[in-house]
Amino acid sequence: MTRVAPVAHDPDATRVDAPEKTTGTACYAADVVLPGMLHAKVLRSARAHARLLGIDVTLARQVPGVRAVVTGQEVRQAQVAPHGYFIKDRPALALDKVRFEGEIIAAVAADSEAAAVRALELIVVEYEDLAVVASIDAALDAAAPALFESPPQGHVPAYGAGASGRMQPAKNVCFEFDYTTGDAAAFSRCDHVFEDEFRFSRMQHFTLEPFVCVADAANGRFQVWSSTHTPFVLRRELARIFGMPENAVTVHVGLVGGSFGSKSSCRNEPVALLLSRLSGRPVRLCMTLEEGFRTSSQHGAVLRLKTGVMRDGRLVARSSEIYLDSGAYSDASPLVAEKAGYRIPGPYRWDFIETRCMCVMTNTTPAGAFRGFGASQATWASESQVDMIARRLGIDPFQMRARNLLQLGQPFVPGESGVDSDLLQGLQLVADEIGYGQPRLPGHGIGLAIGFKDGGGVNKPAQARVKVSANGDVFLHCATVEIGQGARTALSQVVATVLATPLRRVYCPPVDTDYAPFDQGTNASSGIAVMGQAVAQAASRLKDQVLAFAAEQLACAAHELLLDDWTVRRGDEVFPLAPLIVRQFGGTGFEFTADGFSKAARDHGAPLEAKSVFWEIGWAAAEVAVDRETGLVKVTRLVVSGDAGRVINTLACKGQDQGAAVMGLGQALFEGLAFDADGVLVNTDPLDYRVPLAEDLPASFLAITQEQGHGPGPFGSKGMGEGGMLPVASAIANAIEDAAGVRITALPLTPLRVLEALVAAGSKTQQPVDKDNWLVDNQADTTTTRERA
Amino acid sequence: MTRVAPVAHDPDATRVDAPEKTTGTACYAADVVLPGMLHAKVLRSARAHARLLGIDVTLARQVPGVRAVVTGQEVRQAQVAPHGYFIKDRPALALDKVRFEGEIIAAVAADSEAAAVRALELIVVEYEDLAVVASIDAALDAAAPALFESPPQGHVPAYGAGASGRMQPAKNVCFEFDYTTGDAAAFSRCDHVFEDEFRFSRMQHFTLEPFVCVADAANGRFQVWSSTHTPFVLRRELARIFGMPENAVTVHVGLVGGSFGSKSSCRNEPVALLLSRLSGRPVRLCMTLEEGFRTSSQHGAVLRLKTGVMRDGRLVARSSEIYLDSGAYSDASPLVAEKAGYRIPGPYRWDFIETRCMCVMTNTTPAGAFRGFGASQATWASESQVDMIARRLGIDPFQMRARNLLQLGQPFVPGESGVDSDLLQGLQLVADEIGYGQPRLPGHGIGLAIGFKDGGGVNKPAQARVKVSANGDVFLHCATVEIGQGARTALSQVVATVLATPLRRVYCPPVDTDYAPFDQGTNASSGIAVMGQAVAQAASRLKDQVLAFAAEQLACAAHELLLDDWTVRRGDEVFPLAPLIVRQFGGTGFEFTADGFSKAARDHGAPLEAKSVFWEIGWAAAEVAVDRETGLVKVTRLVVSGDAGRVINTLACKGQDQGAAVMGLGQALFEGLAFDADGVLVNTDPLDYRVPLAEDLPASFLAITQEQGHGPGPFGSKGMGEGGMLPVASAIANAIEDAAGVRITALPLTPLRVLEALVAAGSKTQQPVDKDNWLVDNQADTTTTRERA
């Protein structure tokens, strides 16, 4: 209808936050200083499971500079309700018992951090030890103690066709997700059925920026500056647990220094608010890296897959049982369980899918959202097993995948939206890049894998607004949080392109929940695919408004006009907009404003009540060299690729794929929280908890962003940032088998594990080997494989 | 169409800002503290008119704690353009010359105010004195020096029918407004033509809160916390003079502690920003009360009215010449001139109006917006003269007014909107209340007057937004500034009533120009009549949205539903909205949002290009006792009344009428800036500059808020707050003549002036007095009256 000047979208634009970040002036929550602000430190439980018999804070209160001390007693007095994503099970501070080592049991606000630390040292805690439930296996043991004697309240997400969820289905299981689709008799038609068990280790998000908030409870209102990336969810939860109206809680978010899922919903904000309310002063609560390890983590998992195939490699049926280690509090576990369970089919066609996924409570760090969100666990198991089956059947793993991949446009499962990438095209790309099928050096092996997840969140609404000053300076209002992923740059680029104005003219102010349009949160790679649509709609409506206005001023039809850098063009005539606006609205000005909205439509026929917004896919090809003496795996080449649909910002997309792949590398080779038998977390700093260093990067490391053009976001774009992580671990495990003939089914792929497998396999090779042998019994990995009839 | 539960509007609601104001937690710009914030003080010119030959800041820079020193040199280096409402004539700091005593010539930012003050004392300024232009008469003298050798640039407001404006029409005259309407031959038909001259003294706004700002120029952006009530105008002006985009300047406004017009547009913000940019630190610049006197003032005026009447008292024609003392910089002078000129007809019918109003530049404190905005000057002259004419013609002043008043609905002048109050009804009300026409004590007199102004601003656009959380907590987004007038309370009440929700559920966050919808500024009594319409529209649209949503959810028609405190009712059924919203949008929520807009439509047939939004009228009746020994005037009774159309908040309306009347009382009896022959302001503190004290209030003081119901604002409301001030001075002057037979035509009505008039009148009474004598020659007041023909 109305036209916009053909100002080409510029994917090579510099990040809008580059100047502040490179000059050190960027403002993170950690940088917020309020007048009279106190500093808080917390006392953490030394026990993983114990009753709290008493906490004596008398001496702590007497330390000079101490302004407030809180324990569970103050939580109870102030009637602060427990918080939680779905199940409201986590008190602001431990009440009668502690459920994991590191749980907060007291907090002090003082004039300085030093005074607060001194005070903490004087707090005396009396524990009565309880048996510790330190693992999934222990938690499911019939004799295990229950973490919660009476189940906390929560609500179950409503499901449509095929899927269902239950809260507290069994002791120490807080949620169970079940999903079945297709023909249950399919297994009986299979030539082979394989059962394998996989173990998924547990990472910590390891963000550069710590968990931090500044809370001010003065004046009957709450002002919170937080490193959260779900400001509206945090606002709602704080309002709920403190019994305040939502418009008495303002959440401010500037820049966030990395999250990978960790900084969602409520973290330590209730503690800071309690201290602020008691002291009458603003309170800053900034965690250390070590404390971050005791705040949130990924879900460890045990996954049992039973997969039925035809002898030609066609995948037919899959039944899965997934146990997620949720730690001591439920957090996002129900949603992670739903996603892990739902995504277990991977990018393949099946006749039957049956899935059961349980959240198991243990006396360990609570697990929450983590980049990949259930898909990491599912992909690790599924892509390992597909590869194992291919090798067992003597089928080339590439061919095995190729013959089973979903086609472009084919629904993931019945009722779902169609796949919006050509999966084979991506697989071929990474295979070609790594030289799949070509001769390789001795001791080297190549593995492939595909990670596959629905993106954009469940039924997630996003609102955005654009306003433009009389001079053409653009404000983008949206609550998508800049976590480093470049969302604000990309969304600003969308506005600039739609309005045909230079990117430098678009400004996106920090999030303020009082003013910013509502957004469910910056997660599930939703920035461009969900918020991007809302932003593009707002900009497009604004453009229409402006052209309609100009048409009225110029007494012509809007379709005769072209918007171009805050002028309108009619043929060769150029009319700057500012004078037209002043003519109509006076010298004091006016601002055009328009809203945009985006949300997957409810669809009761879809398994999760709404069709997925888009599909996020990561393809990987890894080449490894396995040192048979030490078990050391060296990734010599790594090719990862995601499909951006259309690239909004080249460097941002590349950065996402690279960063995700490196995180996948860490998961594959190094990372994993280690709890001792007492539930004490033993590796909580960069020396003990190994993350990939620059020297760990493969000598050849390639991240290729595809632009297949089928995304629902602006210009055909779709979400990035998680896909690249998903396939890395399984591609490496697959490469290890290719190189060394051993299959490791537990992460991380440490030298010890590989060595044990090599030793075990070596002892086997001394025995006669059946040429057709697909039976592997790797005790180290507790994997059992058997052929069905 | 859609219905709302009949929740009655509650005019007795408590102010929404009452808790924070009564507990001392309310946040004004003076309360803003930023980390690392410096404190600034300024050096002011000791001369009223001089060339600056040199400013030596060497020693000042060496004072410990001093972080930045700026003078005109830094203004020039940074290429900061001069600012101004229309004419851009005022540099951030004096450049080559100073034009009034107290003009800022240097500023220092230091760790403490004390260090800044010490530094100021070490600055050496070399002046070359120029002849001082200290008054309107002096400025218009042919031999007077020009304040500006080359006229600064500006723009003329565009006028439609009849009116015109010219920038710099003559030396020391920066703007001239001319307006003519009706039959120019009307004067020749008059029985009498009277010419009188009136002098209007010059008040300072005398706000409790000083001029204050905190400026932060870090990070390539400007953040300004200011006591301004025109945040968007300030933003635009700061962006323009510093050459920044408007979206790189954020203006934050919390509560403002009184303005009366003084805190509009640019004040000291450019100085603070310059200091911040140079020091790299936030800078707080807080003026003292004394400095406020050198920052802004009211326009003193000389008004010459030539008024033709029929012998029966019918007003026929008026020609006026108005000279406003604009001080050294133009500020809002052109608009004040336009309003003073335009409003000179008062609330009467005329056959012919001819007006000429000039802004005269003098070496005195710049004059800007002031409560009444030109109408104070016009009313003083017009309502004095109407009374004088009545007495000269032997007509009762009440009757004289009554027979000439505009009728309800009659256009003020041709092309204008109709008067929206019954003028006679209001006059009768105050006359009845004071007992007009009844016997009075000896030495006592009664005077009446009517103040009349167009309200709502010229062509002023206002935008508003309402958003509501899933739980029904309401956010009102509007940039109307709470100056103490109760605007936020009133606007929140409008939202609450439209949405049928309790007032406590409505929250209006502080103004932030990045987010807040555009507004031209909180002035011209526009809060309820202009912004109120935008707010009501936004709330009404939101209500429609919510009902349409609920209707869809409940599968019925919207008109079957009633909105009631975040539930919808259908007959006897009640449906809470929160669960319906969660059902549709998921547990993470959603916010309904709607926009509203209000602006007088452009109308090229209207003299000022748009019809006035509403008419603000103040009726007053004063009883005075004049002490013939001392000239002391005691106001024994004062009745003022405004017409609120419909009262939104009873106490706020009453407070406005009372406060305005007291300010009028100050203008009438005490207040007036005094400049000596060298242009030095000699009364700049509460001891020398007399404002009304509690003991000055009339023993009987009545403010009556009428509700005539004809306003354009929500529920029939219209603007309040200026009308009550307008008629007070002339009512008192009229009462003095009634009491003592002398006419004072210059403000304030000091004992000395009254005594001189009594003496002069006394000497006259020794001569034969013509019974019909209407000739007064009061030299003290330089009033001349002559009869035509």
CSV table of C-alpha atoms in Angstrom, one decimal, chain A residues 81-91 153-155 233 236-237 240-241 265-267 329-332 334:
chain,number,residue,atom,x,y,z
A,81,ALA,CA,5.5,-16.1,49.9
A,82,PRO,CA,7.8,-18.6,48.3
A,83,HIS,CA,8.6,-18.1,44.6
A,84,GLY,CA,9.0,-20.3,41.6
A,85,TYR,CA,8.4,-20.5,37.9
A,86,PHE,CA,5.5,-22.9,38.2
A,87,ILE,CA,5.7,-24.5,41.6
A,88,LYS,CA,6.1,-22.0,44.3
A,89,ASP,CA,8.6,-23.9,46.5
A,90,ARG,CA,11.5,-21.6,47.1
A,91,PRO,CA,11.5,-19.3,50.1
A,153,GLN,CA,1.5,-25.5,45.3
A,154,GLY,CA,1.9,-24.8,41.6
A,155,HIS,CA,0.1,-24.8,38.4
A,233,VAL,CA,8.2,-12.1,35.0
A,236,ARG,CA,5.0,-10.2,38.7
A,237,GLU,CA,6.8,-12.7,41.0
A,240,ARG,CA,3.0,-11.7,44.2
A,241,ILE,CA,5.4,-12.9,47.0
A,265,SER,CA,12.6,-15.0,37.0
A,266,CYS,CA,13.4,-14.4,40.7
A,267,ARG,CA,17.0,-14.8,41.9
A,329,TYR,CA,13.9,-26.4,44.0
A,330,SER,CA,11.8,-26.7,41.0
A,331,ASP,CA,12.5,-23.4,39.2
A,332,ALA,CA,12.0,-23.8,35.4
A,334,PRO,CA,8.6,-28.3,34.5
